[in-house]
Amino acid sequence: MKVAVIGSTHAGVFAAKQIKAEVPDAEVHVFEKNQTVSFLSCGIALWIGDHVSSTERMFYESPESLETQGIQMHMQTEVTQADLTDKRLKIKNLTNDEMREEQFDKIIITSGSKAVIPPIPGIDSDKIYMSKSWDDANRLKAQTEDVKRAIVIGAGYIGAELAEQLSLAGKQITLIDALDRVLAKNVSPKLSEIIARKYEEHGVTLAMNEKVVGFEDTADGIRVKTDRAEYEADIAILGIGFMPNTDLVADQLDTLPNGAIKTDKYMQTSIPDVYAAGDASAVFYNPTQAYDYIPLATNAVRQGMLIGRNISQPKVAYPGTQATSAVELYETAIGTTGLTSVANAEAKGISADAVTIEEDYRPDFMLSTERVVASLVWEKETRRIIGAEFLSAHDVTQAANVVSVAIENQMTIDQLALSDFFFQPNFSQPINYISSVAMAAVAKA
């Protein structure tokens, strides 16, 4: 079996490793345009904030380590053309421009995602920085140590973390987003309000509900123009999201409108023996029971492993995703899973309700405790849980994992309310806050 893996993102790395584990004599070729593999880009903001022990540890594999596992790595090599039906690839060596053509038995598309770069006047300025690749990270790290002012565009997880870390480093930060609140797609309005106050307490200027319409270089930096105001800084950082990097093959496969490749539950595309995973692909989103585009490393790793498990024959189905995630901002932990507000659910066509509670995570007789804000969202008709969020100065993020499992298994608010959670004063109340919010949902429903 001769297999081509296009891209060594998380999905590509795990697909290649799992294929070799399942079929040791398989001839696995990985084609990667860059010089590195397995970069944990989610750590860029932490590196900017000097919370990374070693940059080498931001990679869990290297071309050399994969070679020792029997995987043939072709670094600085680009697949320029792909005939997926015939399984034939045109391949370019970027170091010497040599071209060759090669045929395979199976093709794995793990080409990842690319940053959204809107066609805004002035966006080509060299004072605008991205936060996606290893090269982006190095360029950004080199600049942020000396700058005094920065404008971060995009208040999703990426922009929110960058703005936080830069403000903690004493920089003057402006955070801009076209939506009306911080983390608008990630959390409910209540949690957005809590986090917004944290930014303001740390001197961050929030420019929400403002659309960037232009950039202009100045003598000592850059001017960002929105539809409501103008802001100046030394640099601007784009963190407005990603889109699938599938231009090479999208016209040959069934995709979502944005180009994300659709697969069956065994990760096979609409063409036999062609598979896709990671940010290049669509995922089955359990809260809505429909395919969606959710570029997360956790999805990529599981999908990549499943390709390996199913490379010889379909045997292990993808269970879908809840887009479970977490972030820490100003020593405040936030864990989320699924649809975190009624508005987000209704935007997906689901009639939903939600409840929010606030309580201490452990008994008041303890010498210290912290408040927890917990929300649960459910489908009205079925009482099926479709989302949850948790916020506290205490680490409550694992609660999102608990509810994620509940959503995956289509549990109702009634079932979660009676689920067995331990009580021990060091860690929880007699009724755990997950149980409490589920009980509050039952009472309201």
Short mmCIF file of C-alpha atoms in Angstrom, two decimals:
data_model
loop_
_atom_site.label_atom_id
_atom_site.label_comp_id
_atom_site.label_asym_id
_atom_site.label_seq_id
_atom_site.Cartn_x
_atom_site.Cartn_y
_atom_site.Cartn_z
CA MET A 1 0.00 0.00 0.00
CA LYS A 2 1.44 3.33 -1.09
CA VAL A 3 -0.06 6.33 0.68
CA ALA A 4 0.39 10.07 0.14
CA VAL A 5 -0.28 12.46 3.03
CA ILE A 6 -0.60 16.07 1.87
CA GLY A 7 0.38 18.29 4.79
CA SER A 8 1.94 17.58 8.18
CA THR A 9 -0.47 19.45 10.38
CA HIS A 10 -1.76 17.58 13.44
CA ALA A 11 -4.10 15.48 11.31
CA GLY A 12 -1.35 14.57 8.85
CA VAL A 13 1.11 13.58 11.56
CA PHE A 14 -1.38 11.40 13.40
CA ALA A 15 -2.71 9.86 10.19
CA ALA A 16 0.79 8.89 9.06
CA LYS A 17 1.72 7.45 12.46
CA GLN A 18 -1.51 5.47 12.77
CA ILE A 19 -1.26 4.09 9.23
CA LYS A 20 2.20 2.72 10.06
CA ALA A 21 0.84 1.26 13.30
CA GLU A 22 -2.04 -0.47 11.47
CA VAL A 23 -0.16 -1.48 8.32
CA PRO A 24 3.57 -1.65 9.19
CA ASP A 25 4.63 -2.42 5.63
CA ALA A 26 2.68 0.51 4.15
CA GLU A 27 4.78 2.99 2.16
CA VAL A 28 3.75 6.33 3.66
CA HIS A 29 4.91 9.59 2.06
CA VAL A 30 4.26 12.94 3.75
CA PHE A 31 4.54 16.11 1.63
CA GLU A 32 5.04 19.38 3.54
CA LYS A 33 5.77 22.86 2.15
CA ASN A 34 7.43 24.09 5.33
CA GLN A 35 10.46 22.96 7.31
CA THR A 36 8.62 21.95 10.49
CA VAL A 37 5.82 19.59 11.49
CA SER A 38 3.32 19.41 14.35
CA PHE A 39 3.60 23.06 15.47
CA LEU A 40 1.26 23.80 18.39
CA SER A 41 0.09 27.20 17.19
CA CYS A 42 -2.33 27.45 20.12
CA GLY A 43 0.76 28.24 22.21
CA ILE A 44 1.73 31.41 20.31
CA ALA A 45 0.11 33.80 22.80
CA LEU A 46 1.72 31.91 25.69
CA TRP A 47 5.11 32.20 24.01
CA ILE A 48 4.54 35.93 23.48
CA GLY A 49 3.83 36.16 27.21
CA ASP A 50 7.00 34.20 28.14
CA HIS A 51 5.11 31.18 29.48
CA VAL A 52 6.86 28.62 27.25
CA SER A 53 9.76 26.66 28.73
CA SER A 54 11.32 25.86 25.36
CA THR A 55 10.26 26.58 21.78
CA GLU A 56 11.41 23.09 20.81
CA ARG A 57 8.64 21.72 23.02
CA MET A 58 6.05 23.49 20.88
CA PHE A 59 6.61 20.62 18.44
CA TYR A 60 5.76 17.07 19.52
CA GLU A 61 7.30 15.50 16.41
CA SER A 62 10.06 16.41 13.96
CA PRO A 63 10.78 15.27 10.40
CA GLU A 64 13.60 13.17 11.84
CA SER A 65 11.44 11.52 14.51
CA LEU A 66 8.82 10.61 11.92
CA GLU A 67 11.48 9.19 9.62
CA THR A 68 12.62 6.88 12.43
CA GLN A 69 9.04 5.56 12.54
CA GLY A 70 9.28 4.49 8.92
CA ILE A 71 7.48 7.50 7.41
CA GLN A 72 9.08 9.06 4.33
CA MET A 73 9.13 12.81 4.91
CA HIS A 74 9.37 15.22 1.96
CA MET A 75 9.95 18.63 3.53
CA GLN A 76 9.85 21.91 1.58
CA THR A 77 7.90 19.98 -1.01
CA GLU A 78 4.61 21.16 -2.48
CA VAL A 79 1.89 19.17 -4.18
CA THR A 80 0.98 21.49 -7.04
CA GLN A 81 -1.67 19.37 -8.75
CA ALA A 82 -3.77 16.39 -7.72
CA ASP A 83 -5.84 14.03 -9.85
CA LEU A 84 -7.74 12.36 -7.04
CA THR A 85 -9.63 9.86 -9.16
CA ASP A 86 -6.40 8.56 -10.69
CA LYS A 87 -4.49 9.09 -7.40
CA ARG A 88 -1.76 10.96 -9.27
CA LEU A 89 0.12 13.93 -7.80
CA LYS A 90 2.42 16.54 -9.32
CA ILE A 91 5.09 17.39 -6.78
CA LYS A 92 7.53 20.32 -6.62
CA ASN A 93 10.76 20.41 -4.63
CA LEU A 94 10.82 24.00 -3.35
CA THR A 95 14.56 23.98 -2.75
CA ASN A 96 15.52 23.35 -6.40
CA ASP A 97 12.20 23.74 -8.31
CA GLU A 98 12.39 20.17 -9.61
CA MET A 99 9.06 18.68 -10.62
CA ARG A 100 7.96 15.07 -10.63
CA GLU A 101 4.76 13.05 -10.92
CA GLU A 102 3.84 10.10 -8.75
CA GLN A 103 0.89 7.73 -8.34
CA PHE A 104 -0.47 6.32 -5.07
CA ASP A 105 -3.00 3.79 -3.84
CA LYS A 106 -4.52 6.17 -1.30
CA ILE A 107 -4.36 9.91 -0.72
CA ILE A 108 -4.83 11.69 2.61
CA ILE A 109 -5.67 15.41 2.50
CA THR A 110 -4.52 17.14 5.67
CA SER A 111 -3.57 20.49 4.18
CA GLY A 112 -4.88 22.41 7.17
CA SER A 113 -6.24 25.94 7.18
CA LYS A 114 -5.11 29.42 6.26
CA ALA A 115 -5.70 32.74 7.97
CA VAL A 116 -8.62 34.81 6.78
CA ILE A 117 -7.15 37.92 5.14
CA PRO A 118 -9.95 40.19 3.91
CA PRO A 119 -9.36 42.48 0.91
CA ILE A 120 -9.05 45.67 2.97
CA PRO A 121 -7.02 48.63 1.68
CA GLY A 122 -3.54 48.64 3.18
CA ILE A 123 -3.66 45.05 4.44
CA ASP A 124 -0.33 44.29 2.75
CA SER A 125 1.51 46.56 5.19
CA ASP A 126 4.61 45.01 6.76
CA LYS A 127 3.35 46.39 10.09
CA ILE A 128 0.50 43.87 10.07
CA TYR A 129 1.26 40.50 11.69
CA MET A 130 -0.46 37.10 11.60
CA SER A 131 -0.68 34.44 14.30
CA LYS A 132 -0.87 31.08 12.53
CA SER A 133 2.38 29.44 11.47
CA TRP A 134 5.81 28.95 13.05
CA ASP A 135 7.14 31.73 10.82
CA ASP A 136 4.31 34.01 11.98
CA ALA A 137 5.12 33.19 15.59
CA ASN A 138 8.81 34.01 15.19
CA ARG A 139 8.09 37.29 13.42
CA LEU A 140 5.54 38.31 16.04
CA LYS A 141 7.73 37.34 18.98
CA ALA A 142 10.63 39.38 17.61
CA GLN A 143 8.45 42.50 17.34
CA THR A 144 6.28 42.36 20.45
CA GLU A 145 9.20 42.50 22.86
CA ASP A 146 9.93 46.10 21.88
CA VAL A 147 6.64 47.63 20.77
CA LYS A 148 4.69 49.82 23.16
CA ARG A 149 1.32 49.83 21.35
CA ALA A 150 -0.51 47.11 19.45
CA ILE A 151 -3.91 46.76 17.84
CA VAL A 152 -5.38 43.25 17.86
CA ILE A 153 -8.11 42.62 15.31
CA GLY A 154 -10.45 39.79 16.18
CA ALA A 155 -11.82 39.05 19.66
CA GLY A 156 -12.15 35.30 19.32
CA TYR A 157 -9.83 32.99 21.25
CA ILE A 158 -6.70 33.91 19.28
CA GLY A 159 -7.12 37.66 19.49
CA ALA A 160 -8.39 37.53 23.06
CA GLU A 161 -5.31 35.63 24.26
CA LEU A 162 -2.89 37.85 22.38
CA ALA A 163 -4.52 41.01 23.73
CA GLU A 164 -4.39 39.61 27.27
CA GLN A 165 -0.74 38.56 27.14
CA LEU A 166 0.42 41.80 25.54
CA SER A 167 -1.49 43.90 28.06
CA LEU A 168 0.07 41.93 30.92
CA ALA A 169 3.45 42.75 29.39
CA GLY A 170 2.66 46.44 29.80
CA LYS A 171 1.71 47.21 26.20
CA GLN A 172 -1.04 49.64 25.25
CA ILE A 173 -3.62 47.40 23.55
CA THR A 174 -6.71 48.06 21.46
CA LEU A 175 -8.90 45.03 20.72
CA ILE A 176 -11.23 45.42 17.74
CA ASP A 177 -14.03 43.16 16.56
CA ALA A 178 -16.94 43.57 14.15
CA LEU A 179 -19.23 41.67 16.52
CA ASP A 180 -20.75 43.38 19.53
CA ARG A 181 -18.78 41.68 22.30
CA VAL A 182 -15.62 39.82 23.25
CA LEU A 183 -15.68 36.07 22.47
CA ALA A 184 -19.09 36.53 20.87
CA LYS A 185 -18.98 33.18 19.06
CA ASN A 186 -17.55 31.33 22.03
CA VAL A 187 -19.49 32.33 25.14
CA SER A 188 -22.78 33.84 26.26
CA PRO A 189 -23.28 37.60 26.70
CA LYS A 190 -22.96 37.22 30.48
CA LEU A 191 -19.49 35.70 30.25
CA SER A 192 -18.48 38.24 27.62
CA GLU A 193 -19.43 41.00 30.04
CA ILE A 194 -17.29 39.48 32.80
CA ILE A 195 -14.27 39.17 30.53
CA ALA A 196 -14.78 42.65 29.08
CA ARG A 197 -14.45 44.10 32.59
CA LYS A 198 -11.15 42.22 33.00
CA TYR A 199 -9.79 43.81 29.82
CA GLU A 200 -10.85 47.26 30.92
CA GLU A 201 -9.29 46.76 34.36
CA HIS A 202 -6.01 46.01 32.58
CA GLY A 203 -6.16 49.09 30.39
CA VAL A 204 -7.25 47.41 27.16
CA THR A 205 -9.36 49.59 24.87
CA LEU A 206 -12.29 47.55 23.57
CA ALA A 207 -13.63 48.58 20.17
CA MET A 208 -16.51 46.17 19.71
CA ASN A 209 -19.10 46.38 16.93
CA GLU A 210 -16.53 48.09 14.70
CA LYS A 211 -15.61 46.82 11.26
CA VAL A 212 -12.07 47.46 10.01
CA VAL A 213 -12.21 49.24 6.65
CA GLY A 214 -8.59 50.24 6.06
CA PHE A 215 -4.97 50.35 7.16
CA GLU A 216 -2.51 53.18 6.67
CA ASP A 217 1.20 53.27 7.53
CA THR A 218 2.30 56.21 9.65
CA ALA A 219 5.74 57.61 10.43
CA ASP A 220 6.01 55.53 13.60
CA GLY A 221 3.49 52.74 13.11
CA ILE A 222 0.11 51.98 11.60
CA ARG A 223 -3.35 53.52 11.60
CA VAL A 224 -6.37 51.22 11.64
CA LYS A 225 -9.58 52.70 10.32
CA THR A 226 -12.95 51.24 11.29
CA ASP A 227 -16.43 52.26 10.22
CA ARG A 228 -16.67 54.26 13.46
CA ALA A 229 -13.20 55.47 14.48
CA GLU A 230 -9.43 55.41 13.89
CA TYR A 231 -6.73 53.89 16.08
CA GLU A 232 -2.93 54.11 15.95
CA ALA A 233 -0.26 51.74 17.20
CA ASP A 234 3.20 50.40 16.41
CA ILE A 235 1.81 47.19 14.90
CA ALA A 236 -1.49 45.48 14.15
CA ILE A 237 -2.16 41.76 14.58
CA LEU A 238 -4.82 39.89 12.60
CA GLY A 239 -6.66 37.14 14.44
CA ILE A 240 -10.01 37.04 12.70
CA GLY A 241 -10.22 33.35 11.94
CA PHE A 242 -9.32 30.57 9.53
CA MET A 243 -10.64 28.95 6.40
CA PRO A 244 -9.85 25.53 4.90
CA ASN A 245 -6.73 25.35 2.75
CA THR A 246 -8.28 23.16 0.04
CA ASP A 247 -7.85 25.07 -3.21
CA LEU A 248 -5.78 22.18 -4.56
CA VAL A 249 -8.62 19.65 -4.43
CA ALA A 250 -11.93 21.29 -3.48
CA ASP A 251 -13.31 21.28 -7.03
CA GLN A 252 -13.02 17.48 -7.12
CA LEU A 253 -14.80 16.68 -3.86
CA ASP A 254 -18.03 17.28 -1.98
CA THR A 255 -17.44 20.25 0.30
CA LEU A 256 -19.17 22.80 2.46
CA PRO A 257 -19.62 26.21 0.77
CA ASN A 258 -16.34 27.41 2.33
CA GLY A 259 -14.35 24.54 0.79
CA ALA A 260 -14.17 22.27 3.85
CA ILE A 261 -14.10 18.70 2.58
CA LYS A 262 -16.99 16.44 3.54
CA THR A 263 -16.24 12.89 4.61
CA ASP A 264 -18.25 9.88 5.70
CA LYS A 265 -18.00 8.68 9.29
CA TYR A 266 -14.87 6.70 8.38
CA MET A 267 -13.10 9.84 7.11
CA GLN A 268 -13.39 8.89 3.41
CA THR A 269 -14.28 11.64 0.94
CA SER A 270 -16.67 11.44 -2.01
CA ILE A 271 -13.87 9.75 -4.00
CA PRO A 272 -12.94 6.21 -2.88
CA ASP A 273 -9.53 5.83 -1.19
CA VAL A 274 -9.21 9.58 -0.70
CA TYR A 275 -9.46 10.71 2.92
CA ALA A 276 -9.50 14.10 4.63
CA ALA A 277 -9.01 15.30 8.20
CA GLY A 278 -8.25 18.32 10.33
CA ASP A 279 -8.76 21.95 9.38
CA ALA A 280 -9.14 21.01 5.71
CA SER A 281 -12.30 19.03 6.47
CA ALA A 282 -15.81 19.43 7.78
CA VAL A 283 -16.79 17.74 11.04
CA PHE A 284 -20.04 16.26 12.30
CA TYR A 285 -21.22 18.64 15.01
CA ASN A 286 -23.25 16.71 17.56
CA PRO A 287 -25.21 19.63 19.06
CA THR A 288 -26.82 20.34 15.67
CA GLN A 289 -26.50 16.82 14.21
CA ALA A 290 -25.09 18.37 11.03
CA TYR A 291 -21.74 18.98 9.35
CA ASP A 292 -19.93 22.21 10.19
CA TYR A 293 -16.49 23.80 9.98
CA ILE A 294 -14.74 23.76 13.37
CA PRO A 295 -10.94 24.01 13.05
CA LEU A 296 -9.61 22.64 16.33
CA ALA A 297 -6.49 20.58 17.00
CA THR A 298 -8.54 18.13 19.06
CA ASN A 299 -10.70 17.34 16.03
CA ALA A 300 -7.64 17.04 13.79
CA VAL A 301 -5.86 14.55 16.07
CA ARG A 302 -8.87 12.24 16.39
CA GLN A 303 -9.69 12.41 12.68
CA GLY A 304 -6.09 11.69 11.72
CA MET A 305 -5.97 8.65 13.98
CA LEU A 306 -9.25 7.39 12.52
CA ILE A 307 -7.87 7.55 9.00
CA GLY A 308 -5.14 5.20 10.11
CA ARG A 309 -7.62 2.87 11.80
CA ASN A 310 -9.79 2.78 8.67
CA ILE A 311 -7.11 2.81 5.97
CA SER A 312 -7.53 -0.87 5.08
CA GLN A 313 -11.25 -1.18 5.74
CA PRO A 314 -13.91 0.94 7.48
CA LYS A 315 -14.19 -0.22 11.07
CA VAL A 316 -14.11 2.72 13.54
CA ALA A 317 -16.64 5.53 13.07
CA TYR A 318 -16.00 9.16 13.94
CA PRO A 319 -18.20 10.04 16.94
CA GLY A 320 -18.47 13.72 16.00
CA THR A 321 -17.44 16.77 17.97
CA GLN A 322 -18.85 19.23 20.48
CA ALA A 323 -16.13 21.83 19.79
CA THR A 324 -15.13 21.62 23.43
CA SER A 325 -12.51 24.20 24.33
CA ALA A 326 -11.08 26.31 27.12
CA VAL A 327 -9.13 29.50 27.65
CA GLU A 328 -7.61 31.36 30.59
CA LEU A 329 -7.76 35.15 30.58
CA TYR A 330 -6.48 37.25 33.49
CA GLU A 331 -6.41 34.22 35.82
CA THR A 332 -10.00 33.42 34.93
CA ALA A 333 -10.71 29.96 33.53
CA ILE A 334 -13.41 29.45 30.91
CA GLY A 335 -14.50 26.04 29.63
CA THR A 336 -17.13 25.63 26.91
CA THR A 337 -18.77 22.89 24.90
CA GLY A 338 -21.41 22.95 22.19
CA LEU A 339 -23.77 25.88 21.70
CA THR A 340 -23.23 28.25 24.61
CA SER A 341 -26.25 30.53 24.24
CA VAL A 342 -29.84 30.50 23.05
CA ALA A 343 -28.92 32.97 20.31
CA ASN A 344 -26.20 30.68 18.97
CA ALA A 345 -28.58 27.74 19.03
CA GLU A 346 -31.34 29.65 17.25
CA ALA A 347 -28.83 30.76 14.61
CA LYS A 348 -28.41 27.04 13.88
CA GLY A 349 -32.18 26.51 13.67
CA ILE A 350 -32.62 24.96 17.12
CA SER A 351 -35.34 26.11 19.52
CA ALA A 352 -33.47 26.20 22.79
CA ASP A 353 -33.51 27.44 26.35
CA ALA A 354 -30.74 28.11 28.85
CA VAL A 355 -30.14 28.67 32.53
CA THR A 356 -27.25 30.24 34.45
CA ILE A 357 -26.31 29.79 38.09
CA GLU A 358 -23.61 31.24 40.34
CA GLU A 359 -22.32 29.42 43.40
CA ASP A 360 -19.09 28.61 45.21
CA TYR A 361 -17.32 25.55 43.89
CA ARG A 362 -16.79 24.14 47.41
CA PRO A 363 -18.36 24.65 50.87
CA ASP A 364 -18.12 28.01 52.61
CA PHE A 365 -16.61 26.42 55.72
CA MET A 366 -13.38 25.98 53.76
CA LEU A 367 -10.86 28.75 54.38
CA SER A 368 -11.13 29.77 50.74
CA THR A 369 -13.38 29.16 47.78
CA GLU A 370 -14.26 30.77 44.44
CA ARG A 371 -17.49 31.59 42.64
CA VAL A 372 -18.44 29.58 39.58
CA VAL A 373 -20.68 30.85 36.81
CA ALA A 374 -22.24 27.85 35.05
CA SER A 375 -24.68 27.80 32.13
CA LEU A 376 -26.48 24.95 30.42
CA VAL A 377 -28.27 25.07 27.06
CA TRP A 378 -30.79 22.47 25.89
CA GLU A 379 -33.17 21.79 23.02
CA LYS A 380 -36.70 22.61 24.18
CA GLU A 381 -38.56 19.82 22.41
CA THR A 382 -36.30 16.92 23.41
CA ARG A 383 -34.61 18.36 26.53
CA ARG A 384 -31.37 17.18 24.91
CA ILE A 385 -28.29 19.04 26.18
CA ILE A 386 -26.61 21.01 23.40
CA GLY A 387 -24.16 23.28 25.21
CA ALA A 388 -22.59 24.50 28.44
CA GLU A 389 -20.06 27.00 29.75
CA PHE A 390 -18.21 27.45 33.02
CA LEU A 391 -16.20 30.41 34.37
CA SER A 392 -14.26 30.83 37.60
CA ALA A 393 -10.96 31.89 39.11
CA HIS A 394 -10.83 28.20 40.08
CA ASP A 395 -10.03 25.75 37.28
CA VAL A 396 -13.48 24.56 36.22
CA THR A 397 -12.55 23.70 32.64
CA GLN A 398 -12.86 19.93 33.10
CA ALA A 399 -16.58 20.47 33.64
CA ALA A 400 -16.80 21.29 29.94
CA ASN A 401 -15.37 17.85 29.19
CA VAL A 402 -18.02 16.24 31.38
CA VAL A 403 -20.86 17.96 29.53
CA SER A 404 -19.14 17.26 26.21
CA VAL A 405 -19.54 13.53 26.88
CA ALA A 406 -23.16 14.14 27.83
CA ILE A 407 -23.84 15.93 24.54
CA GLU A 408 -22.06 13.22 22.50
CA ASN A 409 -24.31 10.61 24.13
CA GLN A 410 -27.45 12.75 23.65
CA MET A 411 -28.19 12.97 27.36
CA THR A 412 -31.07 15.10 28.59
CA ILE A 413 -31.00 17.72 31.31
CA ASP A 414 -32.98 15.25 33.47
CA GLN A 415 -30.30 12.57 33.13
CA LEU A 416 -27.44 14.97 33.87
CA ALA A 417 -29.26 16.30 36.96
CA LEU A 418 -29.23 12.80 38.47
CA SER A 419 -25.76 11.75 37.32
CA ASP A 420 -23.33 10.58 40.00
CA PHE A 421 -20.70 13.18 40.96
CA PHE A 422 -18.59 12.86 44.12
CA PHE A 423 -18.65 15.17 47.13
CA GLN A 424 -15.46 16.00 49.01
CA PRO A 425 -15.06 19.44 50.66
CA ASN A 426 -11.63 20.06 49.18
CA PHE A 427 -13.08 19.84 45.69
CA SER A 428 -16.85 20.34 45.57
CA GLN A 429 -20.16 21.06 47.23
CA PRO A 430 -22.53 18.24 48.29
CA ILE A 431 -24.23 18.98 44.99
CA ASN A 432 -21.61 19.60 42.34
CA TYR A 433 -22.08 22.75 40.25
CA ILE A 434 -22.60 20.59 37.15
CA SER A 435 -25.51 18.89 38.93
CA SER A 436 -26.74 22.25 40.21
CA VAL A 437 -26.97 23.84 36.79
CA ALA A 438 -28.67 20.72 35.40
CA MET A 439 -31.20 20.77 38.27
CA ALA A 440 -31.85 24.45 37.57
CA ALA A 441 -32.48 23.55 33.94
CA VAL A 442 -34.99 20.86 34.91
CA ALA A 443 -36.76 23.32 37.20
CA LYS A 444 -37.00 25.88 34.40
CA ALA A 445 -37.87 23.56 31.50
#
